[in-house]
Amino acid sequence: MTEQEQKKAAKEFVKQWAGRGYEKGESQPFWISLLQDVFGVDKPTEYITFEQQVHLDHTAFIDGYINATKVMIEQKSIDKDLRKPIRQSDDTLLTPFQQAKRYITELPLSKHPRWVVT
C-alpha cells in the first residue's frame, strides 16, 4: 500500500467509524478493520488477540493485545470519559489506564506491553 492509498484508507476508516464505538459490540471489528484496511495487515485476526484472560482476584479480560508490537488495548465505549474512574466487576473504581496497569502486573514480563491504548 502506498502512502497515498494509506491516507485515503485512513480517511474512509474515520468516516466509517465516526460517531460509533460500542465497546462490547464494535471493539473487535474496529481493530480488525484498522489493522487490515489502514495498516495493510494481511491476517489481522492472527496479529491481534482479543479477550485474553488475566487472573486477578477474579477473571478479567484484556480487550486487545498485539504481541508483535507489544500493544495492549483497553477499549471503552465512545460515551466514556477516559480520565474518569469506571466501576469494575470487582467494584473498584479505575480509569481505563489504571485498569490496564492492573492487568500488566499479572502478565509474564515477556508480555508486558510497550504501549497501552485506551
Tab-separated table of N, CA and C in Angstrom:
chain	number	residue	atom	x	y	z
A	1	MET	N	0.853	-1.176	0.000
A	1	MET	CA	0.000	0.000	0.000
A	1	MET	C	0.900	1.240	0.000
A	2	THR	N	0.616	2.145	-0.899
A	2	THR	CA	1.388	3.387	-0.951
A	2	THR	C	0.940	4.326	0.164
A	3	GLU	N	1.729	5.358	0.407
A	3	GLU	CA	1.363	6.335	1.430
A	3	GLU	C	0.041	7.016	1.078
A	4	GLN	N	-0.149	7.324	-0.191
A	4	GLN	CA	-1.389	7.972	-0.636
A	4	GLN	C	-2.592	7.042	-0.439
A	5	GLU	N	-2.424	5.767	-0.767
A	5	GLU	CA	-3.501	4.791	-0.565
A	5	GLU	C	-3.819	4.642	0.925
A	6	GLN	N	-2.783	4.667	1.748
A	6	GLN	CA	-2.996	4.541	3.186
A	6	GLN	C	-3.741	5.755	3.738
A	7	LYS	N	-3.394	6.942	3.271
A	7	LYS	CA	-4.102	8.149	3.715
A	7	LYS	C	-5.570	8.093	3.314
A	8	LYS	N	-5.838	7.635	2.100
A	8	LYS	CA	-7.221	7.502	1.632
A	8	LYS	C	-7.966	6.473	2.486
A	9	ALA	N	-7.317	5.350	2.752
A	9	ALA	CA	-7.927	4.307	3.581
A	9	ALA	C	-8.206	4.821	4.989
A	10	ALA	N	-7.295	5.615	5.535
A	10	ALA	CA	-7.484	6.179	6.875
A	10	ALA	C	-8.680	7.123	6.903
A	11	LYS	N	-8.828	7.944	5.878
A	11	LYS	CA	-9.975	8.860	5.808
A	11	LYS	C	-11.286	8.086	5.709
A	12	GLU	N	-11.301	7.026	4.913
A	12	GLU	CA	-12.503	6.188	4.792
A	12	GLU	C	-12.818	5.503	6.116
A	13	PHE	N	-11.783	5.057	6.803
A	13	PHE	CA	-11.950	4.413	8.100
A	13	PHE	C	-12.581	5.383	9.097
A	14	VAL	N	-12.082	6.605	9.137
A	14	VAL	CA	-12.616	7.626	10.046
A	14	VAL	C	-14.083	7.891	9.734
A	15	LYS	N	-14.434	7.999	8.467
A	15	LYS	CA	-15.838	8.222	8.082
A	15	LYS	C	-16.713	7.054	8.525
A	16	GLN	N	-16.223	5.847	8.296
A	16	GLN	CA	-16.986	4.644	8.645
A	16	GLN	C	-17.259	4.558	10.144
A	17	TRP	N	-16.297	4.977	10.960
A	17	TRP	CA	-16.411	4.809	12.401
A	17	TRP	C	-16.837	6.069	13.149
A	18	ALA	N	-17.046	7.154	12.460
A	18	ALA	CA	-17.452	8.410	13.116
A	18	ALA	C	-18.752	8.209	13.894
A	19	GLY	N	-18.744	8.609	15.154
A	19	GLY	CA	-19.943	8.526	15.979
A	19	GLY	C	-20.263	7.138	16.489
A	20	ARG	N	-19.437	6.170	16.193
A	20	ARG	CA	-19.661	4.791	16.643
A	20	ARG	C	-18.649	4.459	17.727
A	21	GLY	N	-18.894	3.388	18.445
A	21	GLY	CA	-17.918	2.986	19.443
A	21	GLY	C	-18.514	2.289	20.640
A	22	TYR	N	-19.319	1.263	20.396
A	22	TYR	CA	-19.869	0.451	21.473
A	22	TYR	C	-18.827	-0.616	21.824
A	23	GLU	N	-18.302	-0.549	23.039
A	23	GLU	CA	-17.183	-1.408	23.439
A	23	GLU	C	-17.439	-2.888	23.182
A	24	LYS	N	-18.533	-3.401	23.668
A	24	LYS	CA	-18.763	-4.845	23.597
A	24	LYS	C	-19.076	-5.344	22.192
A	25	GLY	N	-19.734	-4.523	21.387
A	25	GLY	CA	-20.163	-4.997	20.074
A	25	GLY	C	-19.326	-4.538	18.903
A	26	GLU	N	-18.496	-3.506	19.104
A	26	GLU	CA	-17.773	-2.961	17.955
A	26	GLU	C	-16.257	-2.928	18.118
A	27	SER	N	-15.762	-3.285	19.265
A	27	SER	CA	-14.324	-3.209	19.514
A	27	SER	C	-13.529	-4.088	18.547
A	28	GLN	N	-13.905	-5.338	18.436
A	28	GLN	CA	-13.148	-6.247	17.581
A	28	GLN	C	-13.242	-5.874	16.105
A	29	PRO	N	-14.433	-5.592	15.556
A	29	PRO	CA	-14.482	-5.149	14.153
A	29	PRO	C	-13.690	-3.863	13.908
A	30	PHE	N	-13.696	-2.943	14.885
A	30	PHE	CA	-12.933	-1.699	14.769
A	30	PHE	C	-11.444	-1.989	14.572
A	31	TRP	N	-10.872	-2.789	15.452
A	31	TRP	CA	-9.436	-3.067	15.388
A	31	TRP	C	-9.067	-3.912	14.176
A	32	ILE	N	-9.899	-4.870	13.822
A	32	ILE	CA	-9.627	-5.681	12.629
A	32	ILE	C	-9.635	-4.801	11.389
A	33	SER	N	-10.613	-3.917	11.283
A	33	SER	CA	-10.689	-3.005	10.141
A	33	SER	C	-9.494	-2.058	10.115
A	34	LEU	N	-9.136	-1.486	11.259
A	34	LEU	CA	-7.987	-0.577	11.316
A	34	LEU	C	-6.709	-1.281	10.859
A	35	LEU	N	-6.474	-2.459	11.391
A	35	LEU	CA	-5.253	-3.189	11.043
A	35	LEU	C	-5.224	-3.597	9.575
A	36	GLN	N	-6.351	-4.094	9.078
A	36	GLN	CA	-6.402	-4.592	7.703
A	36	GLN	C	-6.505	-3.465	6.679
A	37	ASP	N	-7.464	-2.577	6.876
A	37	ASP	CA	-7.767	-1.566	5.862
A	37	ASP	C	-6.808	-0.386	5.867
A	38	VAL	N	-6.303	-0.007	7.022
A	38	VAL	CA	-5.435	1.171	7.116
A	38	VAL	C	-3.954	0.784	7.176
A	39	PHE	N	-3.636	-0.256	7.941
A	39	PHE	CA	-2.229	-0.637	8.093
A	39	PHE	C	-1.806	-1.787	7.182
A	40	GLY	N	-2.754	-2.376	6.464
A	40	GLY	CA	-2.415	-3.409	5.487
A	40	GLY	C	-2.001	-4.743	6.071
A	41	VAL	N	-2.434	-5.055	7.278
A	41	VAL	CA	-2.125	-6.349	7.892
A	41	VAL	C	-2.971	-7.414	7.194
A	42	ASP	N	-2.302	-8.417	6.593
A	42	ASP	CA	-2.998	-9.431	5.801
A	42	ASP	C	-3.987	-10.271	6.605
A	43	LYS	N	-3.574	-10.746	7.741
A	43	LYS	CA	-4.426	-11.609	8.564
A	43	LYS	C	-4.545	-10.990	9.951
A	44	PRO	N	-5.369	-9.963	10.090
A	44	PRO	CA	-5.424	-9.243	11.369
A	44	PRO	C	-5.849	-10.105	12.554
A	45	THR	N	-6.676	-11.119	12.316
A	45	THR	CA	-7.115	-11.949	13.442
A	45	THR	C	-5.989	-12.842	13.962
A	46	GLU	N	-4.911	-12.973	13.194
A	46	GLU	CA	-3.731	-13.695	13.669
A	46	GLU	C	-2.710	-12.732	14.280
A	47	TYR	N	-2.913	-11.449	14.072
A	47	TYR	CA	-1.993	-10.409	14.526
A	47	TYR	C	-2.390	-9.848	15.893
A	48	ILE	N	-3.685	-9.843	16.168
A	48	ILE	CA	-4.209	-9.298	17.422
A	48	ILE	C	-5.014	-10.381	18.133
A	49	THR	N	-4.883	-10.430	19.452
A	49	THR	CA	-5.723	-11.342	20.233
A	49	THR	C	-6.720	-10.507	21.024
A	50	PHE	N	-7.902	-11.055	21.185
A	50	PHE	CA	-8.968	-10.376	21.919
A	50	PHE	C	-9.366	-11.198	23.136
A	51	GLU	N	-9.776	-10.490	24.179
A	51	GLU	CA	-10.336	-11.110	25.387
A	51	GLU	C	-9.385	-12.125	26.021
A	52	GLN	N	-8.107	-11.771	26.098
A	52	GLN	CA	-7.120	-12.617	26.765
A	52	GLN	C	-7.388	-12.593	28.267
A	53	GLN	N	-7.468	-13.771	28.871
A	53	GLN	CA	-7.767	-13.852	30.305
A	53	GLN	C	-6.600	-13.379	31.156
A	54	VAL	N	-6.949	-12.674	32.220
A	54	VAL	CA	-5.996	-12.253	33.239
A	54	VAL	C	-6.614	-12.648	34.573
A	55	HIS	N	-5.825	-13.273	35.418
A	55	HIS	CA	-6.354	-13.733	36.702
A	55	HIS	C	-5.929	-12.785	37.812
A	56	LEU	N	-6.905	-12.032	38.298
A	56	LEU	CA	-6.718	-11.155	39.454
A	56	LEU	C	-7.338	-11.906	40.623
A	57	ASP	N	-8.083	-11.239	41.475
A	57	ASP	CA	-8.878	-11.951	42.479
A	57	ASP	C	-10.084	-12.586	41.802
A	58	HIS	N	-10.275	-12.204	40.561
A	58	HIS	CA	-11.333	-12.714	39.705
A	58	HIS	C	-10.743	-12.809	38.302
A	59	THR	N	-11.482	-13.381	37.379
A	59	THR	CA	-11.004	-13.447	36.000
A	59	THR	C	-11.413	-12.182	35.275
A	60	ALA	N	-10.449	-11.536	34.644
A	60	ALA	CA	-10.695	-10.330	33.850
A	60	ALA	C	-10.183	-10.602	32.436
A	61	PHE	N	-10.453	-9.666	31.534
A	61	PHE	CA	-10.091	-9.880	30.140
A	61	PHE	C	-9.462	-8.630	29.535
A	62	ILE	N	-8.328	-8.820	28.878
A	62	ILE	CA	-7.679	-7.743	28.136
A	62	ILE	C	-8.430	-7.611	26.817
A	63	ASP	N	-8.890	-6.406	26.505
A	63	ASP	CA	-9.698	-6.216	25.296
A	63	ASP	C	-8.936	-6.575	24.032
A	64	GLY	N	-7.693	-6.156	23.932
A	64	GLY	CA	-6.888	-6.482	22.761
A	64	GLY	C	-5.411	-6.443	23.096
A	65	TYR	N	-4.646	-7.289	22.412
A	65	TYR	CA	-3.202	-7.321	22.624
A	65	TYR	C	-2.527	-7.681	21.307
A	66	ILE	N	-1.550	-6.860	20.914
A	66	ILE	CA	-0.781	-7.119	19.697
A	66	ILE	C	0.628	-7.499	20.133
A	67	ASN	N	0.932	-8.775	20.048
A	67	ASN	CA	2.208	-9.281	20.543
A	67	ASN	C	3.397	-8.739	19.752
A	68	ALA	N	3.269	-8.634	18.435
A	68	ALA	CA	4.392	-8.206	17.584
A	68	ALA	C	4.902	-6.817	17.950
A	69	THR	N	4.018	-5.964	18.409
A	69	THR	CA	4.404	-4.586	18.750
A	69	THR	C	4.256	-4.286	20.238
A	70	LYS	N	3.835	-5.294	21.005
A	70	LYS	CA	3.654	-5.148	22.459
A	70	LYS	C	2.692	-4.003	22.792
A	71	VAL	N	1.517	-4.051	22.182
A	71	VAL	CA	0.478	-3.043	22.410
A	71	VAL	C	-0.695	-3.697	23.133
A	72	MET	N	-1.082	-3.110	24.269
A	72	MET	CA	-2.277	-3.551	24.989
A	72	MET	C	-3.376	-2.526	24.745
A	73	ILE	N	-4.577	-3.026	24.492
A	73	ILE	CA	-5.721	-2.158	24.219
A	73	ILE	C	-6.752	-2.351	25.319
A	74	GLU	N	-7.160	-1.256	25.932
A	74	GLU	CA	-8.266	-1.265	26.896
A	74	GLU	C	-9.346	-0.372	26.304
A	75	GLN	N	-10.263	-0.996	25.612
A	75	GLN	CA	-11.292	-0.295	24.837
A	75	GLN	C	-12.458	0.126	25.728
A	76	LYS	N	-12.967	1.296	25.483
A	76	LYS	CA	-14.177	1.775	26.156
A	76	LYS	C	-15.132	2.331	25.111
A	77	SER	N	-16.401	2.362	25.461
A	77	SER	CA	-17.415	2.915	24.559
A	77	SER	C	-17.188	4.406	24.354
A	78	ILE	N	-17.709	4.909	23.262
A	78	ILE	CA	-17.494	6.298	22.851
A	78	ILE	C	-17.959	7.307	23.904
A	79	ASP	N	-18.952	6.943	24.708
A	79	ASP	CA	-19.507	7.886	25.684
A	79	ASP	C	-18.756	7.904	27.023
A	80	LYS	N	-17.709	7.105	27.160
A	80	LYS	CA	-16.950	7.051	28.416
A	80	LYS	C	-15.833	8.093	28.412
A	81	ASP	N	-15.693	8.798	29.534
A	81	ASP	CA	-14.595	9.744	29.724
A	81	ASP	C	-13.396	8.939	30.224
A	82	LEU	N	-12.351	8.858	29.422
A	82	LEU	CA	-11.199	8.019	29.749
A	82	LEU	C	-10.403	8.522	30.943
A	83	ARG	N	-10.677	9.738	31.383
A	83	ARG	CA	-9.970	10.301	32.543
A	83	ARG	C	-10.693	10.004	33.850
A	84	LYS	N	-11.929	9.535	33.761
A	84	LYS	CA	-12.717	9.284	34.973
A	84	LYS	C	-12.727	7.799	35.319
A	85	PRO	N	-12.663	7.497	36.607
A	85	PRO	CA	-12.735	6.098	37.026
A	85	PRO	C	-14.082	5.472	36.658
A	86	ILE	N	-14.014	4.205	36.302
A	86	ILE	CA	-15.193	3.424	35.926
A	86	ILE	C	-15.265	2.238	36.883
A	87	ARG	N	-16.465	1.939	37.364
A	87	ARG	CA	-16.633	0.823	38.292
A	87	ARG	C	-16.342	-0.494	37.572
A	88	GLN	N	-15.461	-1.289	38.185
A	88	GLN	CA	-15.057	-2.577	37.631
A	88	GLN	C	-15.953	-3.690	38.175
A	89	SER	N	-15.797	-4.879	37.623
A	89	SER	CA	-16.623	-6.010	38.055
A	89	SER	C	-16.371	-6.388	39.514
A	90	ASP	N	-15.197	-6.020	40.063
A	90	ASP	CA	-14.918	-6.299	41.474
A	90	ASP	C	-15.240	-5.098	42.363
A	91	ASP	N	-15.936	-4.120	41.797
A	91	ASP	CA	-16.435	-2.932	42.491
A	91	ASP	C	-15.380	-1.845	42.726
A	92	THR	N	-14.153	-2.030	42.251
A	92	THR	CA	-13.160	-0.962	42.363
A	92	THR	C	-13.419	0.087	41.281
A	93	LEU	N	-12.925	1.290	41.523
A	93	LEU	CA	-13.040	2.371	40.542
A	93	LEU	C	-11.665	2.629	39.935
A	94	LEU	N	-11.563	2.449	38.618
A	94	LEU	CA	-10.297	2.629	37.918
A	94	LEU	C	-10.519	3.338	36.590
A	95	THR	N	-9.554	4.172	36.207
A	95	THR	CA	-9.575	4.707	34.849
A	95	THR	C	-9.177	3.555	33.917
A	96	PRO	N	-9.459	3.663	32.629
A	96	PRO	CA	-9.036	2.599	31.713
A	96	PRO	C	-7.525	2.331	31.768
A	97	PHE	N	-6.719	3.393	31.917
A	97	PHE	CA	-5.272	3.194	32.002
A	97	PHE	C	-4.902	2.447	33.285
A	98	GLN	N	-5.536	2.788	34.404
A	98	GLN	CA	-5.280	2.073	35.659
A	98	GLN	C	-5.704	0.608	35.536
A	99	GLN	N	-6.804	0.387	34.839
A	99	GLN	CA	-7.278	-0.975	34.607
A	99	GLN	C	-6.215	-1.763	33.833
A	100	ALA	N	-5.667	-1.169	32.788
A	100	ALA	CA	-4.621	-1.827	32.001
A	100	ALA	C	-3.382	-2.095	32.862
A	101	LYS	N	-2.991	-1.128	33.681
A	101	LYS	CA	-1.823	-1.308	34.556
A	101	LYS	C	-2.035	-2.483	35.510
A	102	ARG	N	-3.246	-2.632	35.995
A	102	ARG	CA	-3.545	-3.756	36.891
A	102	ARG	C	-3.381	-5.084	36.148
A	103	TYR	N	-3.811	-5.123	34.895
A	103	TYR	CA	-3.641	-6.338	34.097
A	103	TYR	C	-2.161	-6.646	33.867
A	104	ILE	N	-1.380	-5.604	33.605
A	104	ILE	CA	0.039	-5.788	33.295
A	104	ILE	C	0.759	-6.503	34.431
A	105	THR	N	0.416	-6.177	35.670
A	105	THR	CA	1.102	-6.795	36.811
A	105	THR	C	0.895	-8.305	36.862
A	106	GLU	N	-0.137	-8.791	36.202
A	106	GLU	CA	-0.435	-10.225	36.218
A	106	GLU	C	0.095	-10.951	34.984
A	107	LEU	N	0.732	-10.235	34.078
A	107	LEU	CA	1.286	-10.855	32.875
A	107	LEU	C	2.749	-11.220	33.089
A	108	PRO	N	3.224	-12.262	32.390
A	108	PRO	CA	4.663	-12.530	32.447
A	108	PRO	C	5.425	-11.338	31.866
A	109	LEU	N	6.635	-11.132	32.314
A	109	LEU	CA	7.436	-9.990	31.871
A	109	LEU	C	7.536	-9.925	30.345
A	110	SER	N	7.621	-11.065	29.696
A	110	SER	CA	7.737	-11.097	28.231
A	110	SER	C	6.492	-10.557	27.530
A	111	LYS	N	5.381	-10.486	28.242
A	111	LYS	CA	4.124	-9.988	27.672
A	111	LYS	C	3.804	-8.558	28.102
A	112	HIS	N	4.663	-7.946	28.904
A	112	HIS	CA	4.403	-6.562	29.314
A	112	HIS	C	4.387	-5.678	28.074
A	113	PRO	N	3.350	-4.869	27.933
A	113	PRO	CA	3.253	-4.033	26.735
A	113	PRO	C	4.242	-2.874	26.754
A	114	ARG	N	4.606	-2.474	25.569
A	114	ARG	CA	5.423	-1.269	25.412
A	114	ARG	C	4.514	-0.046	25.415
A	115	TRP	N	3.302	-0.225	24.881
A	115	TRP	CA	2.315	0.852	24.824
A	115	TRP	C	0.958	0.332	25.283
A	116	VAL	N	0.172	1.240	25.868
A	116	VAL	CA	-1.213	0.956	26.235
A	116	VAL	C	-2.085	1.955	25.493
A	117	VAL	N	-3.086	1.439	24.790
A	117	VAL	CA	-4.039	2.276	24.062
A	117	VAL	C	-5.372	2.199	24.786
A	118	THR	N	-5.915	3.371	25.158
A	118	THR	CA	-7.241	3.394	25.781
A	118	THR	C	-8.190	4.168	24.897
